[in-house]
XYZ file of C-alpha atoms in Angstrom:
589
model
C 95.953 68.120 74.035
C 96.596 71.980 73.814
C 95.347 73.893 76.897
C 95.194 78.275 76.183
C 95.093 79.958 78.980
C 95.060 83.994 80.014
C 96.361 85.199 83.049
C 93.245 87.745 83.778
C 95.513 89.931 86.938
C 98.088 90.599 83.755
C 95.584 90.722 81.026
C 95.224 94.994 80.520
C 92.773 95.051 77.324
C 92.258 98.787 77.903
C 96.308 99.425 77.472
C 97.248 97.405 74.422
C 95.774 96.872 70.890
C 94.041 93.178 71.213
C 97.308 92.121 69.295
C 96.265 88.568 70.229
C 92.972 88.892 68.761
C 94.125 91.036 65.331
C 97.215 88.813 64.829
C 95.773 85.171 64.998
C 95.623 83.528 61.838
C 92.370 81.542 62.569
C 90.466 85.150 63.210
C 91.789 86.608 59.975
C 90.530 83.364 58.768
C 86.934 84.293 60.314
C 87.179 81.664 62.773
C 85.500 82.440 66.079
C 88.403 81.877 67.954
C 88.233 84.327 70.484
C 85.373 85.694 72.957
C 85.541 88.450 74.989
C 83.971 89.007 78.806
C 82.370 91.966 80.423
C 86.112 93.549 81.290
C 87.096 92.911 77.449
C 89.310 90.076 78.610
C 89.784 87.182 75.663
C 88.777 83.431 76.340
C 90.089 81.431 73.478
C 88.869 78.293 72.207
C 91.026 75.761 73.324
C 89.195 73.376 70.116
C 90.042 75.958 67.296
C 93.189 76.807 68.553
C 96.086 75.452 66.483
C 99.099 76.184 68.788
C 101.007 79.320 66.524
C 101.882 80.595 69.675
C 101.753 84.021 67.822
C 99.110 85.411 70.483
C 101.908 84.522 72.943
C 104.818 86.449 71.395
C 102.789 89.751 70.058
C 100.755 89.921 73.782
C 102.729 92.856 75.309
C 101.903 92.165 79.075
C 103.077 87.951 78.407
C 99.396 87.221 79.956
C 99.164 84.079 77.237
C 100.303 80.676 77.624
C 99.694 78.084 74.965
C 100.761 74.718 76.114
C 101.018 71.376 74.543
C 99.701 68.467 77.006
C 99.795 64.579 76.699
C 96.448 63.904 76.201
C 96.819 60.944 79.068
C 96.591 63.637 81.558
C 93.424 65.082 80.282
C 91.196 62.831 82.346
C 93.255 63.646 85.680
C 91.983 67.440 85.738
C 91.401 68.121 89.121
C 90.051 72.174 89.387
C 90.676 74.961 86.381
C 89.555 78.284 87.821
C 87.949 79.443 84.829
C 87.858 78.969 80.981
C 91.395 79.996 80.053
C 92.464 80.031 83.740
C 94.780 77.901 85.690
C 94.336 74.045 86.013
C 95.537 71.871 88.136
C 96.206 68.072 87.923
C 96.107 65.170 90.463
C 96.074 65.080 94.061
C 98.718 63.744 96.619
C 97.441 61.556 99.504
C 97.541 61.724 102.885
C 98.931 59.812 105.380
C 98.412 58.567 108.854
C 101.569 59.708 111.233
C 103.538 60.939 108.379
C 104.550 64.379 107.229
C 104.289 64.920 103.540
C 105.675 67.568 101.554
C 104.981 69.261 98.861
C 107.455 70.502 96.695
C 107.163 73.086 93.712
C 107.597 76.648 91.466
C 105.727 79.308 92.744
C 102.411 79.846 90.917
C 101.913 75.723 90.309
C 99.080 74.961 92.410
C 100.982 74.152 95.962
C 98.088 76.549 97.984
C 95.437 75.096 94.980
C 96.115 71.722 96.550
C 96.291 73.260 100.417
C 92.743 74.680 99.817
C 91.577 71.671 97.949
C 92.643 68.910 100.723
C 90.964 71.523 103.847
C 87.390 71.863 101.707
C 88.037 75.757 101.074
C 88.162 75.212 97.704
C 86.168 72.605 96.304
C 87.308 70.797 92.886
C 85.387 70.987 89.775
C 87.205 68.321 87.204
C 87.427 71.336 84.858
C 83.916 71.842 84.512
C 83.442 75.524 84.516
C 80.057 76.464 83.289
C 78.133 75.039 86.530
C 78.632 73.983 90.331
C 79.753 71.017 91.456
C 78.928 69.505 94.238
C 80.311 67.881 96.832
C 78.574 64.895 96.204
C 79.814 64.972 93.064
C 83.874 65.069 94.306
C 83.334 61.878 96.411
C 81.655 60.168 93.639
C 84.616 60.924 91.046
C 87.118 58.590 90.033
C 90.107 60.015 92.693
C 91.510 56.705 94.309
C 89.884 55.233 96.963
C 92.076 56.933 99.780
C 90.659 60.083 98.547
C 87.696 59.313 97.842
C 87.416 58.613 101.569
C 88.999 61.420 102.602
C 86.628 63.927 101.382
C 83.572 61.868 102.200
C 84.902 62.437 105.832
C 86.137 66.008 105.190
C 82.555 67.288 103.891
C 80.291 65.379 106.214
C 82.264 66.954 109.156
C 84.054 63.395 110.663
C 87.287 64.983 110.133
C 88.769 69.003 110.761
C 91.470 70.250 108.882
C 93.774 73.221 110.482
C 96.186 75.414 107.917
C 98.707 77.853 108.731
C 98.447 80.558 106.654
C 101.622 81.333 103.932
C 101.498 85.178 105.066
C 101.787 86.353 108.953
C 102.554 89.551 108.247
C 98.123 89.696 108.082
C 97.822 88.775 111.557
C 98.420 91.856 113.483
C 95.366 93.437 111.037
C 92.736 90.803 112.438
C 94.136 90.384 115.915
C 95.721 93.295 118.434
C 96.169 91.934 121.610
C 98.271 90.122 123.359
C 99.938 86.659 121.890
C 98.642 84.737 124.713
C 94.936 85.730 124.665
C 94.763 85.047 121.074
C 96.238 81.245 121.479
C 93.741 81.065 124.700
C 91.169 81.046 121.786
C 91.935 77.319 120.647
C 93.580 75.657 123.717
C 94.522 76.094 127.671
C 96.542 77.813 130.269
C 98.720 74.111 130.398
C 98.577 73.182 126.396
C 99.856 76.516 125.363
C 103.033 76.487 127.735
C 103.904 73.061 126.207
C 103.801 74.686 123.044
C 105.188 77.544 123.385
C 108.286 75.874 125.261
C 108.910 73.858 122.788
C 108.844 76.437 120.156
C 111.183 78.545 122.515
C 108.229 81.756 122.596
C 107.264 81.556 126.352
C 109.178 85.207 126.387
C 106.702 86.766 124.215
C 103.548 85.558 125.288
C 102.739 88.435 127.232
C 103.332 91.070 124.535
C 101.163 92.630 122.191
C 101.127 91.143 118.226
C 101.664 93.983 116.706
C 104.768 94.250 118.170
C 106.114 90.965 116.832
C 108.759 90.956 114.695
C 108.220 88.459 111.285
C 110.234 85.290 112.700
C 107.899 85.593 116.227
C 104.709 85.807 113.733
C 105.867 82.390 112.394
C 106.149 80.904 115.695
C 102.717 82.128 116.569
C 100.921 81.306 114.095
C 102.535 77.967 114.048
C 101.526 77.552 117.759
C 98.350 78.364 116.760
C 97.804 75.684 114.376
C 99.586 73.276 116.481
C 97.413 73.639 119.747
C 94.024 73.843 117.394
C 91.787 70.489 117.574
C 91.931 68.906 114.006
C 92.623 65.616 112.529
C 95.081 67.068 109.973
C 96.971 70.459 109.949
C 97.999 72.051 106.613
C 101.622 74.149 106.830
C 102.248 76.869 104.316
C 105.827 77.543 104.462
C 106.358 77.228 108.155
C 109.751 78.755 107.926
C 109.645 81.713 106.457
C 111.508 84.618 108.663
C 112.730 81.917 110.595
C 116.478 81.439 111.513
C 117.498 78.001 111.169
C 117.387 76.895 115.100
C 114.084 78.175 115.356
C 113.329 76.169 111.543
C 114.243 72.971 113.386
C 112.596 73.623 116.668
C 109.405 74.064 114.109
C 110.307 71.046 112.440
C 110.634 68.807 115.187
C 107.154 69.959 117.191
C 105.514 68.737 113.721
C 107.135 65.916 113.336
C 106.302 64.693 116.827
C 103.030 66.078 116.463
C 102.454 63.800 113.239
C 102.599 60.946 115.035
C 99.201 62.223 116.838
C 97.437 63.191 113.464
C 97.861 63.902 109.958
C 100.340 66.374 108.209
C 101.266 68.241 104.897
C 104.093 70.981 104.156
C 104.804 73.592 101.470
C 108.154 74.192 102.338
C 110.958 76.017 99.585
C 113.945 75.274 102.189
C 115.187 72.241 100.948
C 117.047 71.476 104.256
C 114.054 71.818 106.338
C 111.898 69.553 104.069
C 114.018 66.969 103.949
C 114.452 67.037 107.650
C 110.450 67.191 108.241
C 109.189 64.952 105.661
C 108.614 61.033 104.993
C 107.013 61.180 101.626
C 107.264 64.638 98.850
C 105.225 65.405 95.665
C 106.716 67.341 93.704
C 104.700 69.937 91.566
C 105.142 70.975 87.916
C 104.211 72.594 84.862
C 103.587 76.348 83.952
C 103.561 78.987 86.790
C 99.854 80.402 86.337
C 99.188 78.435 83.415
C 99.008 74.629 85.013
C 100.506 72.259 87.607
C 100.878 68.509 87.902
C 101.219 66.829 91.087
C 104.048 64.111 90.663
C 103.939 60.392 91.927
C 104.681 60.551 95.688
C 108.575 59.752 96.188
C 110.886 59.077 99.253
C 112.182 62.021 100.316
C 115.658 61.922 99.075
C 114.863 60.763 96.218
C 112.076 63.697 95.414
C 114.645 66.213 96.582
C 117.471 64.342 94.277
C 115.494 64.353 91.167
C 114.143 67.956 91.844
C 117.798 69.180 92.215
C 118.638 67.116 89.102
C 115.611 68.479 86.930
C 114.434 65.018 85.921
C 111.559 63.468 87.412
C 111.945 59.506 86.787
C 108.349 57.943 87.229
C 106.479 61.122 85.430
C 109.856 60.960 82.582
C 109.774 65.013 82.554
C 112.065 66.984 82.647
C 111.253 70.205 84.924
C 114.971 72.284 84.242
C 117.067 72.224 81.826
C 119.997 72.139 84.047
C 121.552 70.441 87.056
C 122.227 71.752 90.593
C 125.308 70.567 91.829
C 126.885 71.002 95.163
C 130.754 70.184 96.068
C 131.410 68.154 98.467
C 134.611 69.515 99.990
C 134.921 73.607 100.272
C 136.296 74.915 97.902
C 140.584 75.649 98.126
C 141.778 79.069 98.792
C 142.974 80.929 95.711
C 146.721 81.132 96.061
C 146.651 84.451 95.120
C 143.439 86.919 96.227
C 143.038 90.743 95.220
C 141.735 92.846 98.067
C 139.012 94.538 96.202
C 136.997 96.349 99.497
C 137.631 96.697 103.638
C 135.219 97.370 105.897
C 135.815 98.796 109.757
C 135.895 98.012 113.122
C 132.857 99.628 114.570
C 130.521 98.993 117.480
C 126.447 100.011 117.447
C 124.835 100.892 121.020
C 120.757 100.491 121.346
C 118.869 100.952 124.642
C 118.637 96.903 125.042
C 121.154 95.553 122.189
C 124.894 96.056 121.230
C 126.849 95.298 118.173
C 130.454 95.207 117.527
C 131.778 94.405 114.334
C 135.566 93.415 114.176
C 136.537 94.407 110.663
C 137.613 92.478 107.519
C 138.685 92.440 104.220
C 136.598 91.015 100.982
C 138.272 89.672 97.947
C 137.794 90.479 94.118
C 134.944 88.442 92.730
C 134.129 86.923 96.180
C 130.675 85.874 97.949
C 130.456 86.068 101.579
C 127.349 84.518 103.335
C 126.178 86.340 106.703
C 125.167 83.752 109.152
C 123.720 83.474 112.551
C 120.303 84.058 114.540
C 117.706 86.486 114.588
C 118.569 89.628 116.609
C 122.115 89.257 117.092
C 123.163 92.235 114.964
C 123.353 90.805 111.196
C 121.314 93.468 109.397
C 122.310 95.924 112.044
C 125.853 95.497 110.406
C 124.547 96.219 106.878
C 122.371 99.234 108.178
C 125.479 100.861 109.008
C 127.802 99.768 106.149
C 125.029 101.230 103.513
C 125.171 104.536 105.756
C 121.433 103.929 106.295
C 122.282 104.470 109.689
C 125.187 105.592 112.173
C 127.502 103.424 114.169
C 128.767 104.755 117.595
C 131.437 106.654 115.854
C 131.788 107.758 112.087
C 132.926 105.347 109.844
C 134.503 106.186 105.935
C 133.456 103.210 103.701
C 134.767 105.310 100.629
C 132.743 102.697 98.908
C 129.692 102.770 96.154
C 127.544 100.242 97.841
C 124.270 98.490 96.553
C 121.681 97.497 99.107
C 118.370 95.121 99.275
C 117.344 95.751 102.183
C 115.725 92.740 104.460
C 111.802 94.871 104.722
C 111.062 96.046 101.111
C 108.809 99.155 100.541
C 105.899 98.334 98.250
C 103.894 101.537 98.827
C 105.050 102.544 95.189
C 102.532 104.195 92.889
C 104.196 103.891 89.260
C 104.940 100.922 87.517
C 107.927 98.418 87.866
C 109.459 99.637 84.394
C 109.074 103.058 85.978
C 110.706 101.971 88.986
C 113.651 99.866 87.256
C 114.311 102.946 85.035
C 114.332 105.432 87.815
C 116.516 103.518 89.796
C 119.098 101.987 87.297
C 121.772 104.338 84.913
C 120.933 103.471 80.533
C 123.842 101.418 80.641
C 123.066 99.826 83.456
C 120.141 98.940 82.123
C 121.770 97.884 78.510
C 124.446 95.408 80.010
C 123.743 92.421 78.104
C 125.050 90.544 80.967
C 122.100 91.774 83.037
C 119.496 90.923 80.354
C 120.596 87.837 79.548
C 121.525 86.744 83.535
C 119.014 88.661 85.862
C 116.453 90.420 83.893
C 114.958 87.555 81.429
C 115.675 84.604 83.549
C 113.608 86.528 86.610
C 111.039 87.477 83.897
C 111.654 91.437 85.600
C 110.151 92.669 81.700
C 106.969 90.550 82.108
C 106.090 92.731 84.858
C 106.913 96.137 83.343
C 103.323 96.997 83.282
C 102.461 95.721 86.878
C 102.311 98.300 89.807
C 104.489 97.772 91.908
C 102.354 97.755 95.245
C 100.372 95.295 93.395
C 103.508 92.739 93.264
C 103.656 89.390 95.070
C 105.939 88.803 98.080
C 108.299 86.540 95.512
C 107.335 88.997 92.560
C 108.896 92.149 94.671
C 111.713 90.077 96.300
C 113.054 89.350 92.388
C 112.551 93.036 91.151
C 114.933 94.356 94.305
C 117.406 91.578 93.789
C 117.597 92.204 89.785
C 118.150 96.537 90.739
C 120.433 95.834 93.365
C 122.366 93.416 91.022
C 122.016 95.464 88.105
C 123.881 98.095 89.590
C 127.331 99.970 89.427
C 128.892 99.265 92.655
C 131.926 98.578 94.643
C 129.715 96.288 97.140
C 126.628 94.384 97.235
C 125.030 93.718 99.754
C 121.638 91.477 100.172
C 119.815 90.859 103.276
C 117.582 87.595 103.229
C 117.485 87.650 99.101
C 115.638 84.154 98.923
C 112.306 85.562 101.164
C 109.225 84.573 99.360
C 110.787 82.707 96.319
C 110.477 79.086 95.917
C 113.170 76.513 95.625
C 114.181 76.872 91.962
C 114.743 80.999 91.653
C 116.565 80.588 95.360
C 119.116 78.333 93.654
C 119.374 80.291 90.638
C 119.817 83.140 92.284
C 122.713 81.916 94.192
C 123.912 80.878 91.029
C 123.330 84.465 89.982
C 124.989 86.641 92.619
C 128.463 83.834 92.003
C 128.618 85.076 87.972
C 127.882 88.550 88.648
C 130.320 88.902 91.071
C 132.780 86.980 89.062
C 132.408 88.749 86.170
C 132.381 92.078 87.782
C 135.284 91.510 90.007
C 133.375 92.601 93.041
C 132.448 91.774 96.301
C 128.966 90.653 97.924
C 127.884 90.011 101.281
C 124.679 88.058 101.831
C 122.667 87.368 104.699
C 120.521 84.372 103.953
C 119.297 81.101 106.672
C 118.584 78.399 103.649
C 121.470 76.515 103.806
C 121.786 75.282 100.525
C 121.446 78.657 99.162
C 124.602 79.863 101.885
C 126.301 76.269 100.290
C 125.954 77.521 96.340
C 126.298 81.334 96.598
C 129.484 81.569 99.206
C 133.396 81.371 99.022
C 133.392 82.524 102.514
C 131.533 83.422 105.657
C 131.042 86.010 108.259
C 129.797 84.358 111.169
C 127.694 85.935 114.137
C 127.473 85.529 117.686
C 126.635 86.169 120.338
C 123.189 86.228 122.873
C 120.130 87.711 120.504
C 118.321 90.570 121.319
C 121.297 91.358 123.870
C 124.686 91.819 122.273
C 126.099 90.254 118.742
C 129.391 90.603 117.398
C 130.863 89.409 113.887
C 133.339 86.611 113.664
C 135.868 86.842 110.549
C 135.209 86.315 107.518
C 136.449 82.778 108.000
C 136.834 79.942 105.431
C 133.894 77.864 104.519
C 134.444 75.001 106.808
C 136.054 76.982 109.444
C 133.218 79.010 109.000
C 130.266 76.533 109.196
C 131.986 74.747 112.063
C 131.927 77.820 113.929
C 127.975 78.483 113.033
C 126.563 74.718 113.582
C 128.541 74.543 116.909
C 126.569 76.948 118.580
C 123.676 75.570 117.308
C 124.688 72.010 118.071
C 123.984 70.963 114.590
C 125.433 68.447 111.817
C 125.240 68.043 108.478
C 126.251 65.162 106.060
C 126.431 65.010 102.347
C 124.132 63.321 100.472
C 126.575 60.058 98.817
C 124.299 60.909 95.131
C 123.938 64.953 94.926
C 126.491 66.575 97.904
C 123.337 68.444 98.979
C 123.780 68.638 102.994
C 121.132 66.900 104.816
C 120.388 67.213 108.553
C 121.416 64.792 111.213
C 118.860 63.786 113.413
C 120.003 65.286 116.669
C 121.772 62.131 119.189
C 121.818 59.914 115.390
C 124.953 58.209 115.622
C 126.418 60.221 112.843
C 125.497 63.299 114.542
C 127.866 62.225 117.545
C 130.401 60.739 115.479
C 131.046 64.763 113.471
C 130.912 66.475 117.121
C 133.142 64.428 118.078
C 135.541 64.528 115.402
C 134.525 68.408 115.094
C 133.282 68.282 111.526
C 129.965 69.716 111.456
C 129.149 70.178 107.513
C 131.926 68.896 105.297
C 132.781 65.777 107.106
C 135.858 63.587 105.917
């Protein structure tokens, strides 16, 4: 089975030569291959098509994917867009009182699935040329769960709630005040519960544009929460979220799922494991196809996902392990100062921030950790010079920034913006090709404008410039925002090489633990009482350092016995006392 398919928002027939139509063999052969639609955008025939691949390598905007399928999955089709668009396979089931997850790249049909299961999309078996109905969807062949499941959905005996992927939209459809937007869906005494829980009764009074990204989450979780449905759909739940506030989320839905039922897209690996009972985990081609795995325990879905082999479905989804250690790594005996930064202290009308000094190593990665609005990309405002501290500091330094809020109101192109941006040799390094710029496919969107990026699109392109770069010090605030599980861990993976090979210093602030696990030899800790006064604590040694951090948020971790991923204690477990009481609150003995 050979599926050809042509991603249309790419596709730019008016800027290139049809290469994929001139170059095929089976046109020069006078084959029909190929039709075009009313924007001049090619639909090839998936029947005549004999899977050179040459289309592929001579498109210049990489908007063509031919892909060999088992033809066993043929049958299992569950919605393709269009002919030569994106197709999706299977569905996971749902569960009553159970959280399931849903695991997966970017771009392979997590939010197809989302807006399958809540009737906003409805699924048409691949047939393209006609309607189907949703008649049709409970007659077909989908397993009698489901088959049930949308017989209720579409006659109305069940509601399904989803919380949107982006927040940032909801100060554009809604400007008043947080609590007369929640009044919409529930009560004076429902929306305190709520909103206690979630630890938001403080801004409940204030208007939503106001609201910072992390208070967005909470509301529109709240929203979802206090809504009257029979099963509530969570796109990425975290996002913006420190990781207190991640578990406060995660524990209202799991208590919540024992009322109704529950699904989560979710990319921090932490946070899934700690919220669900049951994961699919999607594959395939990002914008070309997606296959929804058998459903697996949790640990085991996360353990196979991490290892790149999927057991029951025998595929292999990366080519190479992630590993985690399960002891900190030991000091170097011998460490080259490579950078210092100051003492300094930044005054606000309602916040303070004093930073304490420190020195970074040669080749070294320090993670930034600690809540929202206790100072942490205060502290990189002012080392960047982007703004002052109370008194002048001299960094002496060439420093690279990605900033936490990234511009997209760019008019030219992204190989505009990468050349403006980055020196010709900068640019040439065959250590960035090779490591950043192929691997985060930055060329495949050198014909893309910028402001028409995704959020995970634009979070890549800043990472691979800020990388790319000649500089004494790196710094990245909140790098993995937007991408999914896989690019976070490569690019933790990333920053670790380039650093290494450079010789240079990074500091990056980050809340996804596992990413803070793989991408730092050492941490700076904050503290302190947010949106009041923060201060920086070291940098300290990894376990010194995540003692330090979990303590004040009364959390322990324990290492998986098959992967040395961390995992989340459930708060009062037995283990969880056992660590606080020994003091070991991530690498245990």
């Amino acid at each position: 089975m050979r599926i050809a398919v042509v991603d249309y928002d790419r596709c730019q027939p008016k800027k290139c030569s049809l290469e994929c139509y001139n170059y095929c063999p089976r046109v020069r052969m006078g084959d029909e291959i190929f039709s075009f639609d009313r924007a001049g955008k090619p639909i090839i025939s998936e029947e005549l098509c004999i899977g050179c691949g040459i289309c592929y390598h001579k498109c210049p905007f990489k908007a063509i994917h031919i892909i060999g399928l088992p033809h066993e999955i043929e049958e299992e089709i569950v919605h393709k867009y269009c002919e030569g668009g994106f197709r999706l396979y299977r569905l996971p089931q749902t569960l009553e009182k159970r959280v399931i997850g849903l695991l997966g790249a970017n771009g392979t049909g997590k939010s197809t699935v989302l807006n399958i299961l809540s009737g906003l999309l409805t699924p048409n078996f691949g047939i393209t040329d006609r309607e189907v109905t949703r008649e049709e969807v409970v007659e077909k062949h989908l397993g009698v769960q489901l088959r049930q499941y949308f017989s209720d959905l579409y006659s109305g005996k069940i509601k399904v709630v989803v919380k949107p992927q982006y927040v940032d939209d909801i100060p554009q459809v809604f400007s008043g005040k947080v609590r007369d937007l929640l009044k919409r869906v529930a009560d004076d005494e429902r929306i305190e519960e709520v909103c206690r829980e979630l630890e938001m009764i403080e801004i409940l009074d204030r208007d939503i544009p106001t609201l910072s990204g992390g208070e967005l989450q909470k509301v529109a979780v709240a929203a979802a929460l206090l809504k009257e449905g029979d099963m509530v759909l969570f796109d990425e739940p975290s996002s913006y979220l420190d990781i207190r506030a991640r578990l406060l989320v995660a524990r209202v839905i799991n208590r919540e799922a024992e009322k109704r039922r529950m699904a989560v897209v979710e990319h921090d690996l932490a946070i899934l494991d700690f919220l669900s009972e049951i994961i699919y985990v999607l594959y395939g081609v990002p914008g070309a196809y997606g296959v929804v795995s058998v459903p697996k325990s949790t640990s085991k879905a996360i353990n196979e996902f991490l290892e790149g082999y999927l057991a029951e479905d025998n595929i292999r989804i990366r080519s190479k392990s992630i590993k985690f250690t399960l002891h900190p790594p030991h000091k170097a005996e011998s460490r080259v100062a490579q950078a210092e930064f100051p003492p300094f202290t930044k005054t606000y009308e309602n916040f303070s921030f004093s930073s304490s000094g420190g020195v970074l190593y040669q080749g070294e990665v320090v993670g930034v950790v600690g809540p929202n609005g206790i100072g942490k990309t205060t502290f990189f405002r002012v080392l960047s010079g982007e703004i002052e501290a109370d008194s002048p500091i001299d960094m002496n330094l060439t420093i690279s920034y990605k900033p936490q809020y990234l511009d997209q109101e760019y008019p030219e192109t992204v190989e505009e913006f990468v050349k403006e941006r980055l020196e010709e040799d900068e640019l040439e390094d065959s250590f960035v090709q090779n490591e950043i710029f192929h691997p985060l496919k930055i060329k495949d969107l050198y014909s893309s404008e910028v402001r028409n990026l995704s959020g995970g699109e634009l979070q890549k392109l800043h990472i691979a410039v800020a990388l790319a770069k000649e500089a004494d010090l790196y710094l990245l605030d909140e790098p993995t925002a937007y991408l999914d599980a896989d690019l976070r861990m490569y690019v933790a993976r990333v920053i670790k090489r380039m650093m290494d090979k450079r010789g240079k210093p990074a500091m990056v602030i980050d809340h996804d633990v596992y990413f803070i696990d793989l991408a730092s030899d050492r941490l700076l800790v904050f503290t302190g009482t947010p949106g009041v006064e923060g201060r920086s604590v070291g940098p300290l040694d990894l376990k010194e350092g995540m003692n330090l951090f979990l303590k004040d948020l009364g959390i322990t971790f324990r290492r998986d016995y098959q992967t040395h991923r961390p995992r989340i204690n459930k708060p009062g477990s037995n283990l969880d006392r056992e660590q606080k009481r020994k003091g070991e609150y991530y690498y245990a003995s």
